[in-house]
Amino acid sequence: MSAIDGLPPLREVIARHDLRAKKQLGQNFLLDLNLTARIARAAGDLTACDVLEIGPGPGGLTRGLLAEGARHVLAIEKDARAIPALDEIAAHYPGRLTVIHGDALTVDPLAHLTPPIRIAANLPYNIGTELLVGWLTPPDWPPFWESLTLMFQREVAQRIVARPGSKDYGRLALLAQWRCEAKIMLTLPPQAFVPAPKVESAVVHLTALPRPRYPAYPQVLSEISFAAFNQRRKMLRAALRGVHPQIETLLAEVGIPPTARAEEIELERFCALARAVQAARGA
């Protein structure tokens, strides 16, 4: 990649800017530019898209996205130490990279992006799940983004694509598969990162569906899935007692046995329950 974009190797960039990864920021840097290019390609054809990147660090994936032809990249980075390195990339790609020093949980990216928009990121481990849930549960659909190409710990990636009845099936699978097609694109060993994490990582690609698979109220479905899977060993009538006082009646109404456990229930039934709860609250 250095031969392609003419920029220095990432190890040199990290040394020059003293960018040692900070555990408190959830940082693990991917230095192999061949791998960052593969991740960029997993996001699809970017030539007509703006791309939102969270936590670019020294800019390995940023360089991959730009080299693969992204129309424009918005990189949001909380670590001030990384800004000079990212500014060097911006200077190399005039007008195609905007860098914002800020917290991805509070920055509104839409003021800096033009549709169509895709999101691609090696997410900081400490905020990755929170960001994903936020992207999956806006009140209106389709969302502002077309697809998400995200790196997680492998166990998190497996939870996103899991099927009912499996040990990994839970809230992330429910919310992701309700509105998206989700698949794991590649896995990466710990040795690919600096510092090396204790677990493997995986890249998940989620494509937004034109409409959800089944009708449901996002806020209610999110609430039910949180309560159900937060106490997954409990029967649903107990786990969901705080959702509605007549939860046992509502479970029966949508064909869910009250003695069932969350991991046994498929997406369609959860959506039906969300509609029933909303209707009961409205009544």
Coordinates of C-alpha atoms in Angstrom, one line a residue:
M1 CA 0.0 0.0 0.0
S2 CA 2.8 2.4 0.7
A3 CA 4.0 2.0 -2.8
I4 CA 0.5 2.8 -4.0
D5 CA -0.2 5.8 -1.9
G6 CA 3.3 7.1 -1.4
L7 CA 2.9 7.5 2.3
P8 CA 5.2 6.1 5.0
P9 CA 4.7 2.6 6.6
L10 CA 2.4 2.7 9.6
R11 CA 5.1 1.6 12.0
E12 CA 7.1 4.7 11.0
V13 CA 4.0 6.9 11.4
I14 CA 3.3 5.5 14.9
A15 CA 6.9 5.9 16.0
R16 CA 7.2 9.5 14.6
H17 CA 4.0 10.6 16.3
D18 CA 4.4 8.5 19.5
L19 CA 1.1 6.8 18.9
R20 CA 1.4 3.9 21.4
A21 CA -2.0 2.3 21.7
K22 CA -3.9 3.2 24.9
K23 CA -5.9 0.5 26.6
Q24 CA -8.4 3.0 28.1
L25 CA -9.3 4.1 24.5
G26 CA -9.8 0.5 23.4
Q27 CA -7.0 0.9 20.8
N28 CA -5.5 -2.0 18.8
F29 CA -3.8 -0.8 15.7
L30 CA -3.9 -2.8 12.5
L31 CA -0.6 -2.1 10.7
D32 CA -0.8 -4.4 7.7
L33 CA -1.9 -2.2 4.9
N34 CA -2.8 -5.2 2.8
L35 CA -5.3 -6.2 5.4
T36 CA -6.7 -2.6 5.7
A37 CA -7.2 -2.6 1.9
R38 CA -9.1 -5.9 2.1
I39 CA -11.4 -4.4 4.8
A40 CA -12.0 -1.4 2.5
R41 CA -12.8 -3.7 -0.4
A42 CA -15.3 -5.6 1.8
A43 CA -17.3 -2.3 2.0
G44 CA -18.0 -2.6 -1.7
D45 CA -17.6 0.0 -4.5
L46 CA -16.9 3.3 -2.7
T47 CA -16.2 5.6 -5.6
A48 CA -19.7 7.2 -5.4
C49 CA -19.9 7.1 -1.6
D50 CA -19.0 9.2 1.4
V51 CA -17.6 7.0 4.2
L52 CA -17.8 7.5 7.9
E53 CA -14.9 6.1 9.9
I54 CA -14.8 5.9 13.7
G55 CA -11.5 5.7 15.6
P56 CA -9.0 5.7 12.7
G57 CA -6.0 5.9 14.9
P58 CA -2.8 6.3 12.7
G59 CA -5.0 5.9 9.6
G60 CA -4.4 2.4 8.2
L61 CA -8.0 1.8 7.2
T62 CA -8.4 5.5 6.3
R63 CA -5.6 5.0 3.7
G64 CA -7.2 1.8 2.5
L65 CA -10.6 3.5 2.0
L66 CA -9.1 6.4 0.1
A67 CA -6.8 4.2 -2.0
E68 CA -9.8 2.0 -2.9
G69 CA -11.5 5.1 -4.3
A70 CA -13.8 6.4 -1.6
R71 CA -15.3 9.7 -2.7
H72 CA -14.9 11.3 0.7
V73 CA -14.0 10.0 4.2
L74 CA -15.1 11.6 7.5
A75 CA -12.8 10.3 10.2
I76 CA -13.8 10.9 13.9
E77 CA -10.9 10.5 16.3
K78 CA -11.0 11.0 20.1
D79 CA -7.2 10.7 20.6
A80 CA -5.6 14.1 19.9
R81 CA -2.2 12.4 19.4
A82 CA -3.5 10.8 16.1
I83 CA -4.7 14.1 14.5
P84 CA -1.3 15.2 13.0
A85 CA -0.9 11.7 11.4
L86 CA -4.4 11.9 9.9
D87 CA -3.8 15.5 8.7
E88 CA -0.9 14.2 6.7
I89 CA -3.2 11.7 5.0
A90 CA -5.7 14.5 4.3
A91 CA -2.9 16.6 2.7
H92 CA -2.0 13.6 0.5
Y93 CA -5.7 13.3 -0.6
P94 CA -6.8 17.0 -1.0
G95 CA -10.5 17.5 -0.5
R96 CA -11.2 13.8 0.2
L97 CA -10.6 13.4 3.9
T98 CA -12.2 15.4 6.8
V99 CA -10.8 14.8 10.2
I100 CA -12.8 15.6 13.4
H101 CA -11.2 15.5 16.8
G102 CA -14.1 14.4 19.0
D103 CA -16.2 11.7 20.6
A104 CA -18.0 9.5 18.1
L105 CA -20.9 9.1 20.6
T106 CA -21.6 12.8 20.6
V107 CA -20.5 14.1 17.2
D108 CA -23.2 14.5 14.5
P109 CA -21.6 13.2 11.3
L110 CA -24.4 14.2 9.0
A111 CA -23.3 17.8 8.7
H112 CA -20.1 16.6 7.0
L113 CA -21.4 13.8 4.8
T114 CA -23.3 13.6 1.5
P115 CA -25.4 10.5 0.6
P116 CA -24.9 7.8 -0.3
I117 CA -23.1 7.0 2.9
R118 CA -21.4 3.9 4.2
I119 CA -19.7 3.3 7.5
A120 CA -16.4 1.4 7.8
A121 CA -14.4 1.2 10.9
N122 CA -12.1 -0.8 13.1
L123 CA -14.2 0.2 16.1
P124 CA -12.7 0.9 19.5
Y125 CA -13.6 -2.2 21.5
N126 CA -15.0 -0.1 24.4
I127 CA -17.7 1.6 22.4
G128 CA -18.2 -0.7 19.4
T129 CA -21.4 -2.4 20.6
E130 CA -23.0 0.9 21.7
L131 CA -22.4 2.5 18.4
L132 CA -23.7 -0.5 16.5
V133 CA -27.0 -0.6 18.5
G134 CA -27.4 3.1 17.9
W135 CA -27.0 2.6 14.1
L136 CA -29.4 -0.3 14.1
T137 CA -32.3 1.4 16.1
P138 CA -33.1 4.8 14.6
P139 CA -36.8 5.6 14.7
D140 CA -37.0 5.8 10.9
W141 CA -35.8 3.4 8.3
P142 CA -34.0 3.2 5.9
P143 CA -31.2 4.8 8.0
F144 CA -28.7 7.5 6.8
W145 CA -26.2 4.7 5.9
E146 CA -26.3 2.0 3.2
S147 CA -24.0 -0.5 4.8
L148 CA -21.8 -1.0 7.8
T149 CA -18.4 -2.7 7.5
L150 CA -17.1 -3.1 11.1
M151 CA -14.4 -4.9 12.9
F152 CA -15.2 -6.4 16.3
Q153 CA -13.8 -9.1 18.6
R154 CA -14.7 -12.4 16.9
E155 CA -17.2 -13.3 19.6
V156 CA -19.1 -10.1 19.1
A157 CA -19.2 -10.7 15.3
Q158 CA -20.6 -14.2 15.9
R159 CA -23.3 -12.8 18.1
I160 CA -24.4 -10.4 15.2
V161 CA -24.9 -13.3 12.7
A162 CA -26.1 -16.0 15.2
R163 CA -29.3 -17.9 14.6
P164 CA -32.1 -18.8 17.1
G165 CA -31.2 -21.7 19.4
S166 CA -27.4 -21.1 19.2
K167 CA -25.4 -20.1 22.2
D168 CA -24.4 -16.8 20.5
Y169 CA -28.0 -15.8 19.6
G170 CA -29.0 -12.7 21.5
R171 CA -29.9 -9.0 21.3
L172 CA -27.3 -8.1 18.7
A173 CA -28.5 -10.8 16.3
L174 CA -32.1 -9.8 16.8
L175 CA -31.5 -6.1 16.1
A176 CA -29.1 -6.6 13.3
Q177 CA -31.1 -9.2 11.4
W178 CA -34.4 -7.4 11.8
R179 CA -33.3 -4.6 9.5
C180 CA -30.1 -5.9 7.8
E181 CA -28.4 -8.7 5.9
A182 CA -25.3 -9.5 8.0
K183 CA -22.3 -11.7 7.3
I184 CA -18.8 -12.2 8.5
M185 CA -16.3 -11.2 5.7
L186 CA -13.0 -12.2 7.3
T187 CA -11.3 -13.0 10.5
L188 CA -8.0 -11.7 11.8
P189 CA -5.5 -13.3 14.3
P190 CA -4.4 -11.3 17.3
Q191 CA -0.9 -11.0 15.8
A192 CA -2.2 -8.7 13.1
F193 CA -2.6 -5.9 15.7
V194 CA -0.4 -3.8 17.9
P195 CA -0.7 -4.5 20.7
A196 CA -2.0 -8.0 20.1
P197 CA -5.4 -8.5 21.8
K198 CA -6.1 -11.8 23.6
V199 CA -8.8 -12.8 21.1
E200 CA -9.4 -13.0 17.3
S201 CA -11.2 -10.3 15.5
A202 CA -13.6 -10.4 12.6
V203 CA -15.1 -8.0 10.0
V204 CA -18.8 -8.0 9.7
H205 CA -20.7 -6.4 6.7
L206 CA -24.3 -5.3 7.3
T207 CA -26.4 -4.1 4.4
A208 CA -29.5 -2.1 5.3
L209 CA -32.7 -3.7 4.0
P210 CA -35.2 -1.3 2.3
R211 CA -37.6 -2.1 5.1
P212 CA -37.5 -4.3 8.3
R213 CA -38.2 -8.0 7.9
Y214 CA -41.3 -7.7 10.2
P215 CA -43.1 -4.6 11.5
A216 CA -42.2 -3.5 15.0
Y217 CA -41.6 -0.4 17.1
P218 CA -37.8 0.0 17.3
Q219 CA -37.8 1.4 20.9
V220 CA -40.1 -1.4 22.2
L221 CA -38.2 -4.2 20.3
S222 CA -34.9 -2.8 21.7
E223 CA -36.4 -2.7 25.2
I224 CA -37.8 -6.2 25.0
S225 CA -34.6 -7.7 23.6
F226 CA -32.5 -6.1 26.3
A227 CA -34.7 -7.4 29.1
A228 CA -35.1 -10.9 27.6
F229 CA -31.4 -11.5 26.9
N230 CA -30.1 -9.7 29.9
Q231 CA -31.6 -12.6 31.9
R232 CA -31.4 -15.3 29.3
R233 CA -31.6 -18.2 31.7
K234 CA -35.0 -17.0 33.0
M235 CA -38.3 -17.9 31.5
L236 CA -39.6 -15.0 29.4
R237 CA -42.6 -14.4 31.7
A238 CA -40.1 -13.6 34.5
A239 CA -37.5 -11.8 32.4
L240 CA -40.1 -9.5 30.8
R241 CA -42.2 -8.8 33.9
G242 CA -41.0 -5.2 34.0
V243 CA -42.0 -4.6 30.4
H244 CA -45.7 -4.9 30.9
P245 CA -47.9 -6.1 33.9
Q246 CA -49.8 -8.4 31.5
I247 CA -46.8 -9.9 29.8
E248 CA -47.9 -13.5 30.2
T249 CA -51.2 -12.7 28.4
L250 CA -49.3 -10.9 25.6
L251 CA -46.8 -13.8 25.2
A252 CA -49.8 -16.2 24.7
E253 CA -51.4 -13.7 22.3
V254 CA -48.4 -14.0 19.9
G255 CA -47.8 -17.7 20.4
I256 CA -44.8 -17.6 22.7
P257 CA -45.0 -20.1 25.6
P258 CA -44.5 -18.2 28.9
T259 CA -42.0 -20.8 30.0
A260 CA -39.8 -20.3 26.8
R261 CA -36.4 -18.7 27.1
A262 CA -35.2 -15.8 24.9
E263 CA -32.7 -17.9 22.9
E264 CA -35.5 -20.2 21.7
I265 CA -37.6 -17.4 20.1
E266 CA -37.1 -16.4 16.5
L267 CA -37.1 -12.8 15.2
E268 CA -40.7 -12.9 13.8
R269 CA -42.2 -13.7 17.3
F270 CA -40.1 -11.0 19.0
C271 CA -41.5 -8.5 16.5
A272 CA -45.0 -9.7 17.1
L273 CA -44.5 -9.3 20.8
A274 CA -43.2 -5.8 20.4
R275 CA -46.3 -4.9 18.5
A276 CA -48.5 -6.4 21.2
V277 CA -46.7 -4.6 23.9
Q278 CA -47.1 -1.3 22.1
A279 CA -50.8 -1.9 21.5
A280 CA -51.3 -2.8 25.1
R281 CA -49.6 0.3 26.3
G282 CA -51.6 2.5 23.9
A283 CA -54.8 1.0 25.2

